[in-house]
mmCIF file of C-alpha atoms in Angstrom:
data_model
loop_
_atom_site.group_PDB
_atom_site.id
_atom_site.type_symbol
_atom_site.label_atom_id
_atom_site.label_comp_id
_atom_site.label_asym_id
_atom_site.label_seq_id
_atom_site.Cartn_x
_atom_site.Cartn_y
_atom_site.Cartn_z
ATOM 1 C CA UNK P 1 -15.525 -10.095 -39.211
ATOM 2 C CA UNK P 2 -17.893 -9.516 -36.014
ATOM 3 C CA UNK P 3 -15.724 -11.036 -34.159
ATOM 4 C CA UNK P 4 -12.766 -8.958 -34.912
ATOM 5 C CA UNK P 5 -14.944 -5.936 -34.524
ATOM 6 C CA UNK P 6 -15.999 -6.823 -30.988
ATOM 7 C CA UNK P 7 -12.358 -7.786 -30.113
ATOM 8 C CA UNK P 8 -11.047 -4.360 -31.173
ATOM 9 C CA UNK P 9 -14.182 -2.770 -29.806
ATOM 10 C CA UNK P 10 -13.105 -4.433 -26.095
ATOM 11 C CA UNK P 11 -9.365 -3.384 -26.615
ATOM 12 C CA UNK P 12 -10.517 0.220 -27.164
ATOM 13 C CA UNK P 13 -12.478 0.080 -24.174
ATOM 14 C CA UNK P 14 -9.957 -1.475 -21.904
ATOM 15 C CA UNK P 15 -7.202 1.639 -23.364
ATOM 16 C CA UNK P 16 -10.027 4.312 -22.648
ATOM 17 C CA UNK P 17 -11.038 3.040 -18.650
ATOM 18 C CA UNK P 18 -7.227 2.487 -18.026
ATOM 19 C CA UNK P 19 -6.031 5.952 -19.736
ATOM 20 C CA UNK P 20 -9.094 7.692 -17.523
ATOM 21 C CA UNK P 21 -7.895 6.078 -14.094
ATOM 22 C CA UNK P 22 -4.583 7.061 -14.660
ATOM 23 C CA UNK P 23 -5.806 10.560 -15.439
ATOM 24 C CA UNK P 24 -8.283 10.620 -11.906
ATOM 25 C CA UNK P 25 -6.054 8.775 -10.199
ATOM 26 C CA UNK P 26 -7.521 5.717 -9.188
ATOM 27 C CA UNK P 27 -6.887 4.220 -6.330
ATOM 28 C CA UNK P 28 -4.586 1.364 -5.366
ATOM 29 C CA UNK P 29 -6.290 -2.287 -4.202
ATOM 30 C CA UNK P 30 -7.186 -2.264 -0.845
ATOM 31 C CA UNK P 31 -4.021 -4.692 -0.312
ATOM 32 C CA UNK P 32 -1.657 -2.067 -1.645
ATOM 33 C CA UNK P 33 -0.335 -1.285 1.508
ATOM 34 C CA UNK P 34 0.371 -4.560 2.443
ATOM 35 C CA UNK P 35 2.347 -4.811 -0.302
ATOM 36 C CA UNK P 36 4.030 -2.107 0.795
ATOM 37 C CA UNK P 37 4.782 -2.988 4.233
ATOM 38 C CA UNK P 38 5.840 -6.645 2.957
ATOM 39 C CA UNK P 39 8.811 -4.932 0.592
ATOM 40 C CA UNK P 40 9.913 -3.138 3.607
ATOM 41 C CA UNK P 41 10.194 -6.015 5.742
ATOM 42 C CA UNK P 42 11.685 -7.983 3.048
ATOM 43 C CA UNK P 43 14.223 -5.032 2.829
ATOM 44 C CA UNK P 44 14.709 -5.244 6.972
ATOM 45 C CA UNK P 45 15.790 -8.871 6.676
ATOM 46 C CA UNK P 46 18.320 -8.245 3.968
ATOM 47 C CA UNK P 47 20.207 -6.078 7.402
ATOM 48 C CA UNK P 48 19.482 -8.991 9.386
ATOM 49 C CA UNK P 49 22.904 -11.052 9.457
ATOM 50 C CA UNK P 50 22.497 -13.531 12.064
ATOM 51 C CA UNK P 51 19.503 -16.035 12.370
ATOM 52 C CA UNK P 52 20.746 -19.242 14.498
ATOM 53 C CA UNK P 53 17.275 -20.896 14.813
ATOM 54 C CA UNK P 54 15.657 -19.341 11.126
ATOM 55 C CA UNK P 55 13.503 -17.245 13.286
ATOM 56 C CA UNK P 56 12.472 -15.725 9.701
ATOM 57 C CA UNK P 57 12.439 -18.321 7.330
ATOM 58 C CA UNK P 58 8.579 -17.370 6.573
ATOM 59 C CA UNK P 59 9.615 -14.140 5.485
ATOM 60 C CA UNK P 60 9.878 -14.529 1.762
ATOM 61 C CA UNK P 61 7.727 -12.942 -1.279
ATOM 62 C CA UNK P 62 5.685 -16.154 -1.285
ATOM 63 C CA UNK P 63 4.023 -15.714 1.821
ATOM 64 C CA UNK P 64 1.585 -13.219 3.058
ATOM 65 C CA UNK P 65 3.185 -10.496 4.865
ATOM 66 C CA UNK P 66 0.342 -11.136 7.810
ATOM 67 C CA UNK P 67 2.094 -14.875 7.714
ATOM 68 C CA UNK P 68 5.536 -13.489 8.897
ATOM 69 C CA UNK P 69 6.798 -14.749 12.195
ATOM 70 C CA UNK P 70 6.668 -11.943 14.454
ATOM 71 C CA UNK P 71 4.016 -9.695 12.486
ATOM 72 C CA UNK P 72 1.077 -8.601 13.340
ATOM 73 C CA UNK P 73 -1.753 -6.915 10.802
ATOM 74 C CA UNK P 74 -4.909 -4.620 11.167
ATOM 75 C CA UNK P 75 -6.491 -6.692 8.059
ATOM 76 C CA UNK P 76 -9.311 -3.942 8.137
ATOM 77 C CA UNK P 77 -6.566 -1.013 7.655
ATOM 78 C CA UNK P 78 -4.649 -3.215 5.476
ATOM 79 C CA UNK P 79 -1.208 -2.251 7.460
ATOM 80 C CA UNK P 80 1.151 -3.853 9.464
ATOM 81 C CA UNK P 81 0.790 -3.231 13.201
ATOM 82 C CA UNK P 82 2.966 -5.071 15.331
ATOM 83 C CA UNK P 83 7.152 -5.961 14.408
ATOM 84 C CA UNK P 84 7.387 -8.354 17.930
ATOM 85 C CA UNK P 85 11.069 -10.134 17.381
ATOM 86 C CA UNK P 86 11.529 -10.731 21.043
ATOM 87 C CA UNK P 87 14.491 -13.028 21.921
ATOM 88 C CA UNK P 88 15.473 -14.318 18.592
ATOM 89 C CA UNK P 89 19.440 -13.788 19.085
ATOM 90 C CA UNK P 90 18.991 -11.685 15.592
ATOM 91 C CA UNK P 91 21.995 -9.753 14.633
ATOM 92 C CA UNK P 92 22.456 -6.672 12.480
ATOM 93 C CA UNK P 93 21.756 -2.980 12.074
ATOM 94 C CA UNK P 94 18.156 -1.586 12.734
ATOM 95 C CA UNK P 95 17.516 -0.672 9.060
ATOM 96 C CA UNK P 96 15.673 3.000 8.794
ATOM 97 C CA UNK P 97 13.303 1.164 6.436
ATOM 98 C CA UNK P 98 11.059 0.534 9.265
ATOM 99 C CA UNK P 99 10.086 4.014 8.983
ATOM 100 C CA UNK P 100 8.422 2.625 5.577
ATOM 101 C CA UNK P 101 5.558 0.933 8.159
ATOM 102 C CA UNK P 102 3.796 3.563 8.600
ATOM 103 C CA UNK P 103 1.182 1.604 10.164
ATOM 104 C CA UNK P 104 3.217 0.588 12.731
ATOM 105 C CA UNK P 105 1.994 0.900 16.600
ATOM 106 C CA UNK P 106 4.661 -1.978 18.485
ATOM 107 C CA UNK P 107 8.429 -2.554 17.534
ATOM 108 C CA UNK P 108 9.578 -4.967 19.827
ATOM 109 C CA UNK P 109 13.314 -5.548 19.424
ATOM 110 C CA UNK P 110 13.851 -7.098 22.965
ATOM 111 C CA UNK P 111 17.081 -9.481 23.530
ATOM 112 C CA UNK P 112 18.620 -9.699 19.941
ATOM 113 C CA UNK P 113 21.986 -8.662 18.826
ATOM 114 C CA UNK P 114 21.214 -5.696 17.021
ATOM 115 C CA UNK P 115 24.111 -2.915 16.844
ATOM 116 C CA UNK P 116 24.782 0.392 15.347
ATOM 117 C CA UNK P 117 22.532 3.476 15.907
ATOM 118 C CA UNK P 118 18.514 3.695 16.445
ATOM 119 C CA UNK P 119 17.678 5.507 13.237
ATOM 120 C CA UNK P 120 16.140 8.761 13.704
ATOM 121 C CA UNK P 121 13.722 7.451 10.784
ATOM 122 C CA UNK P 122 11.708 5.944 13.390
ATOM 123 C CA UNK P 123 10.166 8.822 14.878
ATOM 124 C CA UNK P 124 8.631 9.242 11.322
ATOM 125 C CA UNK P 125 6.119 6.681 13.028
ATOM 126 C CA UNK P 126 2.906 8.525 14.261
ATOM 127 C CA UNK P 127 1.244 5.585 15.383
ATOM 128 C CA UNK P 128 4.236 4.124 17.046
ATOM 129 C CA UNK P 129 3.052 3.689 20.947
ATOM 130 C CA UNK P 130 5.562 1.033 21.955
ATOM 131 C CA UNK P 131 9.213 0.917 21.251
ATOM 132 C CA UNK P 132 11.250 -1.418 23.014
ATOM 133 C CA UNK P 133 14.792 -2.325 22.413
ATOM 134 C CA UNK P 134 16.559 -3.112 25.751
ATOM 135 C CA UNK P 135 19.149 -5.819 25.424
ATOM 136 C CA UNK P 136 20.696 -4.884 22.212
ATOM 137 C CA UNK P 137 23.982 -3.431 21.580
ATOM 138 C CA UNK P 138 22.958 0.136 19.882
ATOM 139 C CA UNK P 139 25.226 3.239 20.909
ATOM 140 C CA UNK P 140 25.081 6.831 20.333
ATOM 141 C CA UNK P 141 22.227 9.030 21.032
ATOM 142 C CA UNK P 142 18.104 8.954 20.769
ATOM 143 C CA UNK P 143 16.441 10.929 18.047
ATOM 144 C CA UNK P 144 15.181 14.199 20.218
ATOM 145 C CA UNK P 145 11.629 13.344 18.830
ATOM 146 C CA UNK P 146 11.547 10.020 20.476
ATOM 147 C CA UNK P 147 12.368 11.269 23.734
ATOM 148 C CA UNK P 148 9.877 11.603 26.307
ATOM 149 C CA UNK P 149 8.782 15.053 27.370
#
């Protein structure tokens, strides 16, 4: 019978710590927004509808979002700095889920196929200091918040 006791005892404690950090709010693993960043780029390549050479083959749930060809990571901020896809012939549409990388201070886009507008989504990124995406087929107009003054 002790060892029932101290079985239900545990359970009870477990139900009490995980009821009070859901109540303070506790914070997210340190790897959280990794995570994060890793579904967004997952989501990217589902827009992605040409890859001739499998430039992004390593991009799949199984491997660590740091791991991606092309990616680059501040492991200290836990985010996802760099997006470098530089002559990949890549086709498809620049997916506004890039604005979900909110980490993000290089998008390098040079020499691919992609087509369709530049999503104003991307001025959403504050720490965005290089955007290039010469050699592409996109059309229409520039977000007026990514336009230099």
């Amino acid at each position: 019978m002790p060892f029932v006791e101290t079985i239900v005892s545990l359970l009870f404690q477990n139900l009490v710590s995980a009821s009070s950090n859901a109540v303070i709010g506790h914070h997210h693993s340190p790897h959280h927004s990794l995570i994060t960043d890793k579904a967004a780029l997952l989501e990217f390549k589902k827009t992605i509808v040409y890859d001739p050479y499998s430039m992004l083959a390593t991009w799949k749930e199984a491997t660590d979002v740091c791991n991606f060809t092309g990616v680059s990571c501040n492991t200290q901020h836990h985010r996802v700095t760099d997006l470098i896809l530089q002559d990949y012939p890549l086709a498809g549409r620049l997916s506004p889920i890039v604005s979900n990388l909110t980490g993000l201070c290089n998008l390098v886009l040079v020499g691919n196929h992609f087509y369709g507008t530049i999503p104003a989504e991307i001025a959403l990124l504050r720490r965005l200091h290089h955007l290039l995406l010469e050699g592409n087929n996109f059309h229409g107009s520039v977000a007026d918040s990514l336009a230099l003054p």
